[in-house]
Amino acid sequence: MPFAQIYMLEGRTEEQKRAVIEKVTQALNEAVGAPKENIRVWIQDVPKENWGIAGVSAKDLGR
């Protein structure tokens, strides 16, 4: 059972998350032949203050 774990900065809409789940599922299905019913996708929203880029939080960078 393929399991995709995706970390993204918070702020994406439900529609965007649905699109990610759909596209990742499709990609795994095509790449490894796993049945869609067996593919799991987990999106983890990360608060901007908990995401660092070049030593600075994404929040402080205005992301």
PDB file of N, CA and C in Angstrom:
ATOM      1  N   MET A   1       0.839  -1.170   0.000  1.00  0.00           N
ATOM      2  CA  MET A   1       0.000   0.000   0.000  1.00  0.00           C
ATOM      3  C   MET A   1       0.894   1.247   0.000  1.00  0.00           C
ATOM      4  N   PRO A   2       0.980   1.971  -1.111  1.00  0.00           N
ATOM      5  CA  PRO A   2       1.757   3.211  -1.135  1.00  0.00           C
ATOM      6  C   PRO A   2       1.144   4.261  -0.217  1.00  0.00           C
ATOM      7  N   PHE A   3       2.019   4.985   0.476  1.00  0.00           N
ATOM      8  CA  PHE A   3       1.595   6.020   1.406  1.00  0.00           C
ATOM      9  C   PHE A   3       2.430   7.255   1.121  1.00  0.00           C
ATOM     10  N   ALA A   4       1.788   8.329   0.677  1.00  0.00           N
ATOM     11  CA  ALA A   4       2.488   9.585   0.388  1.00  0.00           C
ATOM     12  C   ALA A   4       2.220  10.562   1.520  1.00  0.00           C
ATOM     13  N   GLN A   5       3.294  11.103   2.081  1.00  0.00           N
ATOM     14  CA  GLN A   5       3.188  12.068   3.165  1.00  0.00           C
ATOM     15  C   GLN A   5       3.709  13.400   2.636  1.00  0.00           C
ATOM     16  N   ILE A   6       2.861  14.431   2.682  1.00  0.00           N
ATOM     17  CA  ILE A   6       3.196  15.722   2.091  1.00  0.00           C
ATOM     18  C   ILE A   6       3.095  16.801   3.161  1.00  0.00           C
ATOM     19  N   TYR A   7       4.172  17.559   3.303  1.00  0.00           N
ATOM     20  CA  TYR A   7       4.184  18.691   4.224  1.00  0.00           C
ATOM     21  C   TYR A   7       4.076  19.965   3.402  1.00  0.00           C
ATOM     22  N   MET A   8       3.135  20.831   3.783  1.00  0.00           N
ATOM     23  CA  MET A   8       2.964  22.110   3.097  1.00  0.00           C
ATOM     24  C   MET A   8       2.713  23.197   4.132  1.00  0.00           C
ATOM     25  N   LEU A   9       3.103  24.417   3.775  1.00  0.00           N
ATOM     26  CA  LEU A   9       2.765  25.538   4.635  1.00  0.00           C
ATOM     27  C   LEU A   9       1.257  25.672   4.704  1.00  0.00           C
ATOM     28  N   GLU A  10       0.765  26.030   5.875  1.00  0.00           N
ATOM     29  CA  GLU A  10      -0.668  26.213   6.053  1.00  0.00           C
ATOM     30  C   GLU A  10      -1.189  27.287   5.097  1.00  0.00           C
ATOM     31  N   GLY A  11      -2.498  27.224   4.838  1.00  0.00           N
ATOM     32  CA  GLY A  11      -3.118  28.257   4.030  1.00  0.00           C
ATOM     33  C   GLY A  11      -3.715  27.775   2.725  1.00  0.00           C
ATOM     34  N   ARG A  12      -3.503  26.519   2.359  1.00  0.00           N
ATOM     35  CA  ARG A  12      -4.104  25.992   1.123  1.00  0.00           C
ATOM     36  C   ARG A  12      -5.590  25.758   1.343  1.00  0.00           C
ATOM     37  N   THR A  13      -6.367  25.920   0.293  1.00  0.00           N
ATOM     38  CA  THR A  13      -7.804  25.694   0.384  1.00  0.00           C
ATOM     39  C   THR A  13      -8.101  24.201   0.316  1.00  0.00           C
ATOM     40  N   GLU A  14      -9.328  23.837   0.697  1.00  0.00           N
ATOM     41  CA  GLU A  14      -9.738  22.436   0.587  1.00  0.00           C
ATOM     42  C   GLU A  14      -9.686  21.987  -0.867  1.00  0.00           C
ATOM     43  N   GLU A  15     -10.054  22.868  -1.767  1.00  0.00           N
ATOM     44  CA  GLU A  15     -10.020  22.532  -3.203  1.00  0.00           C
ATOM     45  C   GLU A  15      -8.597  22.216  -3.658  1.00  0.00           C
ATOM     46  N   GLN A  16      -7.633  22.999  -3.219  1.00  0.00           N
ATOM     47  CA  GLN A  16      -6.237  22.748  -3.572  1.00  0.00           C
ATOM     48  C   GLN A  16      -5.766  21.421  -2.994  1.00  0.00           C
ATOM     49  N   LYS A  17      -6.152  21.133  -1.763  1.00  0.00           N
ATOM     50  CA  LYS A  17      -5.754  19.874  -1.136  1.00  0.00           C
ATOM     51  C   LYS A  17      -6.387  18.683  -1.852  1.00  0.00           C
ATOM     52  N   ARG A  18      -7.637  18.825  -2.254  1.00  0.00           N
ATOM     53  CA  ARG A  18      -8.282  17.748  -3.025  1.00  0.00           C
ATOM     54  C   ARG A  18      -7.512  17.491  -4.322  1.00  0.00           C
ATOM     55  N   ALA A  19      -7.089  18.569  -4.971  1.00  0.00           N
ATOM     56  CA  ALA A  19      -6.337  18.427  -6.226  1.00  0.00           C
ATOM     57  C   ALA A  19      -5.010  17.718  -5.981  1.00  0.00           C
ATOM     58  N   VAL A  20      -4.319  18.045  -4.896  1.00  0.00           N
ATOM     59  CA  VAL A  20      -3.056  17.381  -4.569  1.00  0.00           C
ATOM     60  C   VAL A  20      -3.303  15.898  -4.341  1.00  0.00           C
ATOM     61  N   ILE A  21      -4.320  15.565  -3.553  1.00  0.00           N
ATOM     62  CA  ILE A  21      -4.634  14.160  -3.274  1.00  0.00           C
ATOM     63  C   ILE A  21      -4.928  13.415  -4.571  1.00  0.00           C
ATOM     64  N   GLU A  22      -5.721  14.016  -5.432  1.00  0.00           N
ATOM     65  CA  GLU A  22      -6.070  13.379  -6.702  1.00  0.00           C
ATOM     66  C   GLU A  22      -4.840  13.161  -7.581  1.00  0.00           C
ATOM     67  N   LYS A  23      -4.009  14.189  -7.727  1.00  0.00           N
ATOM     68  CA  LYS A  23      -2.850  14.103  -8.623  1.00  0.00           C
ATOM     69  C   LYS A  23      -1.786  13.141  -8.082  1.00  0.00           C
ATOM     70  N   VAL A  24      -1.550  13.163  -6.783  1.00  0.00           N
ATOM     71  CA  VAL A  24      -0.559  12.252  -6.191  1.00  0.00           C
ATOM     72  C   VAL A  24      -1.040  10.815  -6.323  1.00  0.00           C
ATOM     73  N   THR A  25      -2.317  10.589  -6.080  1.00  0.00           N
ATOM     74  CA  THR A  25      -2.880   9.245  -6.239  1.00  0.00           C
ATOM     75  C   THR A  25      -2.716   8.769  -7.675  1.00  0.00           C
ATOM     76  N   GLN A  26      -3.040   9.628  -8.623  1.00  0.00           N
ATOM     77  CA  GLN A  26      -2.900   9.280 -10.042  1.00  0.00           C
ATOM     78  C   GLN A  26      -1.447   8.977 -10.393  1.00  0.00           C
ATOM     79  N   ALA A  27      -0.520   9.791  -9.886  1.00  0.00           N
ATOM     80  CA  ALA A  27       0.899   9.582 -10.186  1.00  0.00           C
ATOM     81  C   ALA A  27       1.394   8.247  -9.634  1.00  0.00           C
ATOM     82  N   LEU A  28       1.015   7.911  -8.410  1.00  0.00           N
ATOM     83  CA  LEU A  28       1.440   6.631  -7.827  1.00  0.00           C
ATOM     84  C   LEU A  28       0.806   5.455  -8.556  1.00  0.00           C
ATOM     85  N   ASN A  29      -0.426   5.611  -8.943  1.00  0.00           N
ATOM     86  CA  ASN A  29      -1.104   4.567  -9.704  1.00  0.00           C
ATOM     87  C   ASN A  29      -0.357   4.309 -11.012  1.00  0.00           C
ATOM     88  N   GLU A  30      -0.009   5.360 -11.713  1.00  0.00           N
ATOM     89  CA  GLU A  30       0.688   5.219 -12.994  1.00  0.00           C
ATOM     90  C   GLU A  30       2.132   4.751 -12.827  1.00  0.00           C
ATOM     91  N   ALA A  31       2.818   5.248 -11.802  1.00  0.00           N
ATOM     92  CA  ALA A  31       4.239   4.951 -11.636  1.00  0.00           C
ATOM     93  C   ALA A  31       4.508   3.537 -11.137  1.00  0.00           C
ATOM     94  N   VAL A  32       3.696   3.067 -10.200  1.00  0.00           N
ATOM     95  CA  VAL A  32       3.983   1.753  -9.603  1.00  0.00           C
ATOM     96  C   VAL A  32       2.874   0.733  -9.807  1.00  0.00           C
ATOM     97  N   GLY A  33       1.800   1.167 -10.446  1.00  0.00           N
ATOM     98  CA  GLY A  33       0.714   0.236 -10.743  1.00  0.00           C
ATOM     99  C   GLY A  33      -0.155  -0.144  -9.562  1.00  0.00           C
ATOM    100  N   ALA A  34      -0.036   0.603  -8.484  1.00  0.00           N
ATOM    101  CA  ALA A  34      -0.864   0.304  -7.312  1.00  0.00           C
ATOM    102  C   ALA A  34      -2.310   0.692  -7.590  1.00  0.00           C
ATOM    103  N   PRO A  35      -3.240  -0.132  -7.179  1.00  0.00           N
ATOM    104  CA  PRO A  35      -4.652   0.239  -7.333  1.00  0.00           C
ATOM    105  C   PRO A  35      -4.953   1.504  -6.522  1.00  0.00           C
ATOM    106  N   LYS A  36      -5.754   2.383  -7.091  1.00  0.00           N
ATOM    107  CA  LYS A  36      -6.081   3.632  -6.406  1.00  0.00           C
ATOM    108  C   LYS A  36      -6.664   3.383  -5.017  1.00  0.00           C
ATOM    109  N   GLU A  37      -7.408   2.296  -4.876  1.00  0.00           N
ATOM    110  CA  GLU A  37      -8.035   1.974  -3.591  1.00  0.00           C
ATOM    111  C   GLU A  37      -7.010   1.703  -2.487  1.00  0.00           C
ATOM    112  N   ASN A  38      -5.781   1.367  -2.877  1.00  0.00           N
ATOM    113  CA  ASN A  38      -4.736   1.043  -1.902  1.00  0.00           C
ATOM    114  C   ASN A  38      -3.803   2.215  -1.604  1.00  0.00           C
ATOM    115  N   ILE A  39      -3.970   3.321  -2.283  1.00  0.00           N
ATOM    116  CA  ILE A  39      -3.068   4.464  -2.132  1.00  0.00           C
ATOM    117  C   ILE A  39      -3.602   5.400  -1.057  1.00  0.00           C
ATOM    118  N   ARG A  40      -2.714   5.820  -0.188  1.00  0.00           N
ATOM    119  CA  ARG A  40      -3.060   6.759   0.884  1.00  0.00           C
ATOM    120  C   ARG A  40      -2.216   8.017   0.720  1.00  0.00           C
ATOM    121  N   VAL A  41      -2.846   9.176   0.916  1.00  0.00           N
ATOM    122  CA  VAL A  41      -2.147  10.462   0.849  1.00  0.00           C
ATOM    123  C   VAL A  41      -2.471  11.219   2.127  1.00  0.00           C
ATOM    124  N   TRP A  42      -1.431  11.698   2.790  1.00  0.00           N
ATOM    125  CA  TRP A  42      -1.607  12.464   4.015  1.00  0.00           C
ATOM    126  C   TRP A  42      -0.959  13.823   3.825  1.00  0.00           C
ATOM    127  N   ILE A  43      -1.752  14.870   3.984  1.00  0.00           N
ATOM    128  CA  ILE A  43      -1.231  16.236   3.900  1.00  0.00           C
ATOM    129  C   ILE A  43      -1.126  16.784   5.314  1.00  0.00           C
ATOM    130  N   GLN A  44       0.055  17.248   5.651  1.00  0.00           N
ATOM    131  CA  GLN A  44       0.298  17.844   6.960  1.00  0.00           C
ATOM    132  C   GLN A  44       0.505  19.339   6.773  1.00  0.00           C
ATOM    133  N   ASP A  45      -0.429  20.144   7.292  1.00  0.00           N
ATOM    134  CA  ASP A  45      -0.263  21.594   7.266  1.00  0.00           C
ATOM    135  C   ASP A  45       0.726  21.996   8.351  1.00  0.00           C
ATOM    136  N   VAL A  46       1.717  22.782   7.967  1.00  0.00           N
ATOM    137  CA  VAL A  46       2.724  23.226   8.917  1.00  0.00           C
ATOM    138  C   VAL A  46       2.542  24.727   9.141  1.00  0.00           C
ATOM    139  N   PRO A  47       2.424  25.151  10.391  1.00  0.00           N
ATOM    140  CA  PRO A  47       2.321  26.582  10.660  1.00  0.00           C
ATOM    141  C   PRO A  47       3.558  27.317  10.128  1.00  0.00           C
ATOM    142  N   LYS A  48       3.333  28.497   9.592  1.00  0.00           N
ATOM    143  CA  LYS A  48       4.432  29.249   8.958  1.00  0.00           C
ATOM    144  C   LYS A  48       5.563  29.557   9.923  1.00  0.00           C
ATOM    145  N   GLU A  49       5.234  29.710  11.208  1.00  0.00           N
ATOM    146  CA  GLU A  49       6.294  29.986  12.178  1.00  0.00           C
ATOM    147  C   GLU A  49       7.121  28.742  12.489  1.00  0.00           C
ATOM    148  N   ASN A  50       6.660  27.569  12.050  1.00  0.00           N
ATOM    149  CA  ASN A  50       7.386  26.318  12.282  1.00  0.00           C
ATOM    150  C   ASN A  50       8.166  25.855  11.064  1.00  0.00           C
ATOM    151  N   TRP A  51       8.212  26.656  10.016  1.00  0.00           N
ATOM    152  CA  TRP A  51       8.891  26.284   8.769  1.00  0.00           C
ATOM    153  C   TRP A  51      10.036  27.258   8.553  1.00  0.00           C
ATOM    154  N   GLY A  52      11.255  26.747   8.534  1.00  0.00           N
ATOM    155  CA  GLY A  52      12.414  27.616   8.371  1.00  0.00           C
ATOM    156  C   GLY A  52      12.991  27.570   6.966  1.00  0.00           C
ATOM    157  N   ILE A  53      13.381  28.726   6.474  1.00  0.00           N
ATOM    158  CA  ILE A  53      14.021  28.849   5.164  1.00  0.00           C
ATOM    159  C   ILE A  53      15.256  29.725   5.351  1.00  0.00           C
ATOM    160  N   ALA A  54      16.418  29.164   5.128  1.00  0.00           N
ATOM    161  CA  ALA A  54      17.685  29.900   5.245  1.00  0.00           C
ATOM    162  C   ALA A  54      17.818  30.586   6.602  1.00  0.00           C
ATOM    163  N   GLY A  55      17.384  29.895   7.650  1.00  0.00           N
ATOM    164  CA  GLY A  55      17.561  30.403   8.999  1.00  0.00           C
ATOM    165  C   GLY A  55      16.484  31.365   9.474  1.00  0.00           C
ATOM    166  N   VAL A  56      15.433  31.541   8.681  1.00  0.00           N
ATOM    167  CA  VAL A  56      14.358  32.475   9.037  1.00  0.00           C
ATOM    168  C   VAL A  56      13.024  31.753   8.864  1.00  0.00           C
ATOM    169  N   SER A  57      12.065  32.042   9.735  1.00  0.00           N
ATOM    170  CA  SER A  57      10.764  31.384   9.600  1.00  0.00           C
ATOM    171  C   SER A  57      10.032  31.900   8.364  1.00  0.00           C
ATOM    172  N   ALA A  58       9.208  31.050   7.792  1.00  0.00           N
ATOM    173  CA  ALA A  58       8.421  31.437   6.616  1.00  0.00           C
ATOM    174  C   ALA A  58       7.502  32.611   6.969  1.00  0.00           C
ATOM    175  N   LYS A  59       7.013  32.643   8.204  1.00  0.00           N
ATOM    176  CA  LYS A  59       6.160  33.755   8.635  1.00  0.00           C
ATOM    177  C   LYS A  59       6.920  35.064   8.573  1.00  0.00           C
ATOM    178  N   ASP A  60       8.150  35.073   9.098  1.00  0.00           N
ATOM    179  CA  ASP A  60       8.961  36.288   9.078  1.00  0.00           C
ATOM    180  C   ASP A  60       9.349  36.695   7.660  1.00  0.00           C
ATOM    181  N   LEU A  61       9.388  35.720   6.757  1.00  0.00           N
ATOM    182  CA  LEU A  61       9.698  36.021   5.348  1.00  0.00           C
ATOM    183  C   LEU A  61       8.462  36.492   4.573  1.00  0.00           C
ATOM    184  N   GLY A  62       7.309  36.428   5.224  1.00  0.00           N
ATOM    185  CA  GLY A  62       6.085  36.860   4.573  1.00  0.00           C
ATOM    186  C   GLY A  62       5.515  35.838   3.603  1.00  0.00           C
ATOM    187  N   ARG A  63       5.813  34.585   3.813  1.00  0.00           N
ATOM    188  CA  ARG A  63       5.325  33.530   2.916  1.00  0.00           C
ATOM    189  C   ARG A  63       3.920  33.141   3.237  1.00  0.00           C
TER     190      ARG A  63
END
